[in-house]
XYZ file of C-alpha atoms in Angstrom:
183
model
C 15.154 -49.354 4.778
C 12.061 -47.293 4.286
C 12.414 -43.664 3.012
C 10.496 -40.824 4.947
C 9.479 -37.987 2.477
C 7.995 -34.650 3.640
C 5.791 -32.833 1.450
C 4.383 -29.420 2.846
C 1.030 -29.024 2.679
C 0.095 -26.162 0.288
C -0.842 -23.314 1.322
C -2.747 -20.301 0.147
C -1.276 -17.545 -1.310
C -4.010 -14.418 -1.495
C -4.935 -13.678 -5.392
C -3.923 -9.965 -5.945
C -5.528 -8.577 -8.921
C -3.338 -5.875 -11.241
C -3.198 -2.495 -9.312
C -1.027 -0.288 -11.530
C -0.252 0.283 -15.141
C 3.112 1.862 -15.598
C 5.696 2.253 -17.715
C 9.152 3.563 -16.205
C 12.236 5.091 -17.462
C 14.911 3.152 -17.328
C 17.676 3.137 -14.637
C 19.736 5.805 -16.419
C 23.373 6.317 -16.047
C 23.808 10.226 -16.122
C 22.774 12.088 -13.148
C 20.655 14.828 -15.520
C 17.310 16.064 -14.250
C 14.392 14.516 -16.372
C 10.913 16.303 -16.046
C 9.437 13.149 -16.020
C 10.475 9.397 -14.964
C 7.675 7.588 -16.307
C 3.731 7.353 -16.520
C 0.895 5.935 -15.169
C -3.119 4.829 -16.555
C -4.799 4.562 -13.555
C -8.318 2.886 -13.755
C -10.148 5.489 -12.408
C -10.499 9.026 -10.825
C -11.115 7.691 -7.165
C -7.357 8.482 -5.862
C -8.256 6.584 -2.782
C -8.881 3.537 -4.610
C -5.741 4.045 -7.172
C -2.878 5.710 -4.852
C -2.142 2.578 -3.040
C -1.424 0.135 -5.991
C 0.684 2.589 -7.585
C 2.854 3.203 -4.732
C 2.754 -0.447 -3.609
C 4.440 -1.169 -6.791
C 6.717 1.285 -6.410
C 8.008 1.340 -2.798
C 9.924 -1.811 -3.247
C 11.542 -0.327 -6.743
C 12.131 2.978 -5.578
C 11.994 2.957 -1.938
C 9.194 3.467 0.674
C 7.579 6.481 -0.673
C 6.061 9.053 1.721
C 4.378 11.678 0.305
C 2.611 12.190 -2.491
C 0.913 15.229 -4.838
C -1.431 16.059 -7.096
C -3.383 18.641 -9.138
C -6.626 18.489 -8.224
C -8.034 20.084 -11.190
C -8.647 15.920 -12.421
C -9.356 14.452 -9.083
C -12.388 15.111 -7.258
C -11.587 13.685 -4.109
C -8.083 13.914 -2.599
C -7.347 11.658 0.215
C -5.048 13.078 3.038
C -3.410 9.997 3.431
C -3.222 6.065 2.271
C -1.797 2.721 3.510
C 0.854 1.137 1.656
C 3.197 -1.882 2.847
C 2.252 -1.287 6.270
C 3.003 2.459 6.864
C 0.949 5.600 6.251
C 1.895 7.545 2.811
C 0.835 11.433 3.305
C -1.126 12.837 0.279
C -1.521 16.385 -0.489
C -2.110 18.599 -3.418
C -0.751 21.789 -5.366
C -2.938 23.921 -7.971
C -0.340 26.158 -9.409
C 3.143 24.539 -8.577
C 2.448 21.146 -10.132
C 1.210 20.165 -13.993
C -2.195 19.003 -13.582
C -1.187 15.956 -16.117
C 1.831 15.025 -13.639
C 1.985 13.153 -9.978
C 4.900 13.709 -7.708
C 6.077 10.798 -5.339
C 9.124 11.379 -2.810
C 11.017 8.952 -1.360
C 13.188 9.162 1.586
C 15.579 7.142 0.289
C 15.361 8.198 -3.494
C 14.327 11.437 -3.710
C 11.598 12.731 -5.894
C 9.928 11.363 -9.059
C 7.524 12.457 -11.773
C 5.124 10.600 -13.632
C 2.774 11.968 -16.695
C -0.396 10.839 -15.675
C -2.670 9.480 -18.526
C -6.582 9.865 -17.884
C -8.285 7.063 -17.143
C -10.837 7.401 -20.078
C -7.793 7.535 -22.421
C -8.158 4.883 -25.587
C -5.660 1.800 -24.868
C -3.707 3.435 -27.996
C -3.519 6.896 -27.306
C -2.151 5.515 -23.577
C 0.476 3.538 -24.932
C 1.914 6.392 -27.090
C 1.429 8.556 -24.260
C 3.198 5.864 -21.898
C 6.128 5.193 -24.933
C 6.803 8.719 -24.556
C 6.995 9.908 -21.124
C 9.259 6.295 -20.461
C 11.616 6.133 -23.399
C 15.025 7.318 -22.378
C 15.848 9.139 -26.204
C 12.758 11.362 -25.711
C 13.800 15.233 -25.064
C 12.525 16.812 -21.956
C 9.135 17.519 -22.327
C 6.717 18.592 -19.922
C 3.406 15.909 -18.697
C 1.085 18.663 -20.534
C 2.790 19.108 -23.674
C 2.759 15.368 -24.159
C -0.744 15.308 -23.627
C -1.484 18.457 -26.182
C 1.040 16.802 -29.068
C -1.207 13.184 -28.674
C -4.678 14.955 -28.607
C -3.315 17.180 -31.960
C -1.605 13.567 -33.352
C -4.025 11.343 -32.817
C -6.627 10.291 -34.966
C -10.455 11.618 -33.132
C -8.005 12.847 -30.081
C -7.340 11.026 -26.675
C -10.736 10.768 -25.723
C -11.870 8.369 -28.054
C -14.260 5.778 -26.843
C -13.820 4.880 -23.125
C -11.516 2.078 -22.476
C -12.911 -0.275 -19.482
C -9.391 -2.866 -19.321
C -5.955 -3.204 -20.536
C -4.996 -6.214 -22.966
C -1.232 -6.963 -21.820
C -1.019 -8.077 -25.177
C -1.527 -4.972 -26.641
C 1.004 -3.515 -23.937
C 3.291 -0.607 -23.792
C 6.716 -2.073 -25.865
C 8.132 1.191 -26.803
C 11.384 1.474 -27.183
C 13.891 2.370 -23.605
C 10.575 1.653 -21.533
C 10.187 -0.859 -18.483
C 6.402 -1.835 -18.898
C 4.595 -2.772 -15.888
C 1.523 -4.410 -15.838
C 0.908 -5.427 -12.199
């Protein structure tokens, strides 16, 4: 009796280098409105480039997103829409109606969220308390600007420290009630 064994070839599964460095609130049980659900350390100021890894991390968490907004006072160029999972995400922008240090994403399926949104050029530090705050789920309500006044006052030389150019996973955001993500 011989034995016939199938073994698939392998086949090549695109490398997908880390798009977005978040930290989320967790999943909470009350129904309360938070003024923010998270935060996110983009790489850069180029929206176009950083929009579409955050919300491709997101859709499948909190459901396709569709819009977008933004202060611009940070981001020179605003895009008027990106690509994510195969469906167009509409981007648009508010000067006085939004926090300048927050981004808005809506969902059709799960409503709106708010995320603190930590400049780029933030010191890997300064970005995890920042991220520890905005995502732990004993914080009290505080607003995306206020957290970003209290670090600059609290932390040694301020936020802008020396540039940071990458993230160390190992250093990562561990802060108590947060969901890190590091994708």
């Amino acid at each position: 009796m011989s034995a016939i064994t199938h073994h698939p070839s392998p086949r090549a599964v695109p490398f997908r280098a880390s798009t977005a460095r978040l930290a989320l609130k967790p999943v909470a049980l009350s129904s309360g409105q938070v003024e923010l659900d998270g935060a996110w350390w983009p790489r850069s100021r180029d929206l176009s480039q950083e929009l579409p890894g955050l919300a491709d991390v997101l859709d499948p968490l909190w459901g396709r997103i569709t819009r977008i907004a933004v202060n611009p006072r940070y981001w020179p160029v605003i895009p008027h829409r990106i690509f994510v999972n195969g469906h167009v995400v509409k981007v648009g922008w508010f000067t006085s109606e939004l926090d300048p240090h927050k981004i808005l994403l809506l969902s059709g399926t799960s409503g709106r969220w708010d995320l603190l949104v930590v400049p780029p050029e933030t010191t890997a530090p300064s970005a995890a308390r920042l991220m520890a705050a905005a995502s732990a789920s004993t914080s009290p309500m505080s607003t995306a600007t206020a957290l970003m006044t209290a670090e600059q006052i609290d932390a040694p030389g301020g936020a802008q420290d020396a540039p940071v150019r990458s993230y160390d996973a190992d250093t990562g955001f561990r802060g108590a009630g947060t969901v890190p993500y590091e994708l």
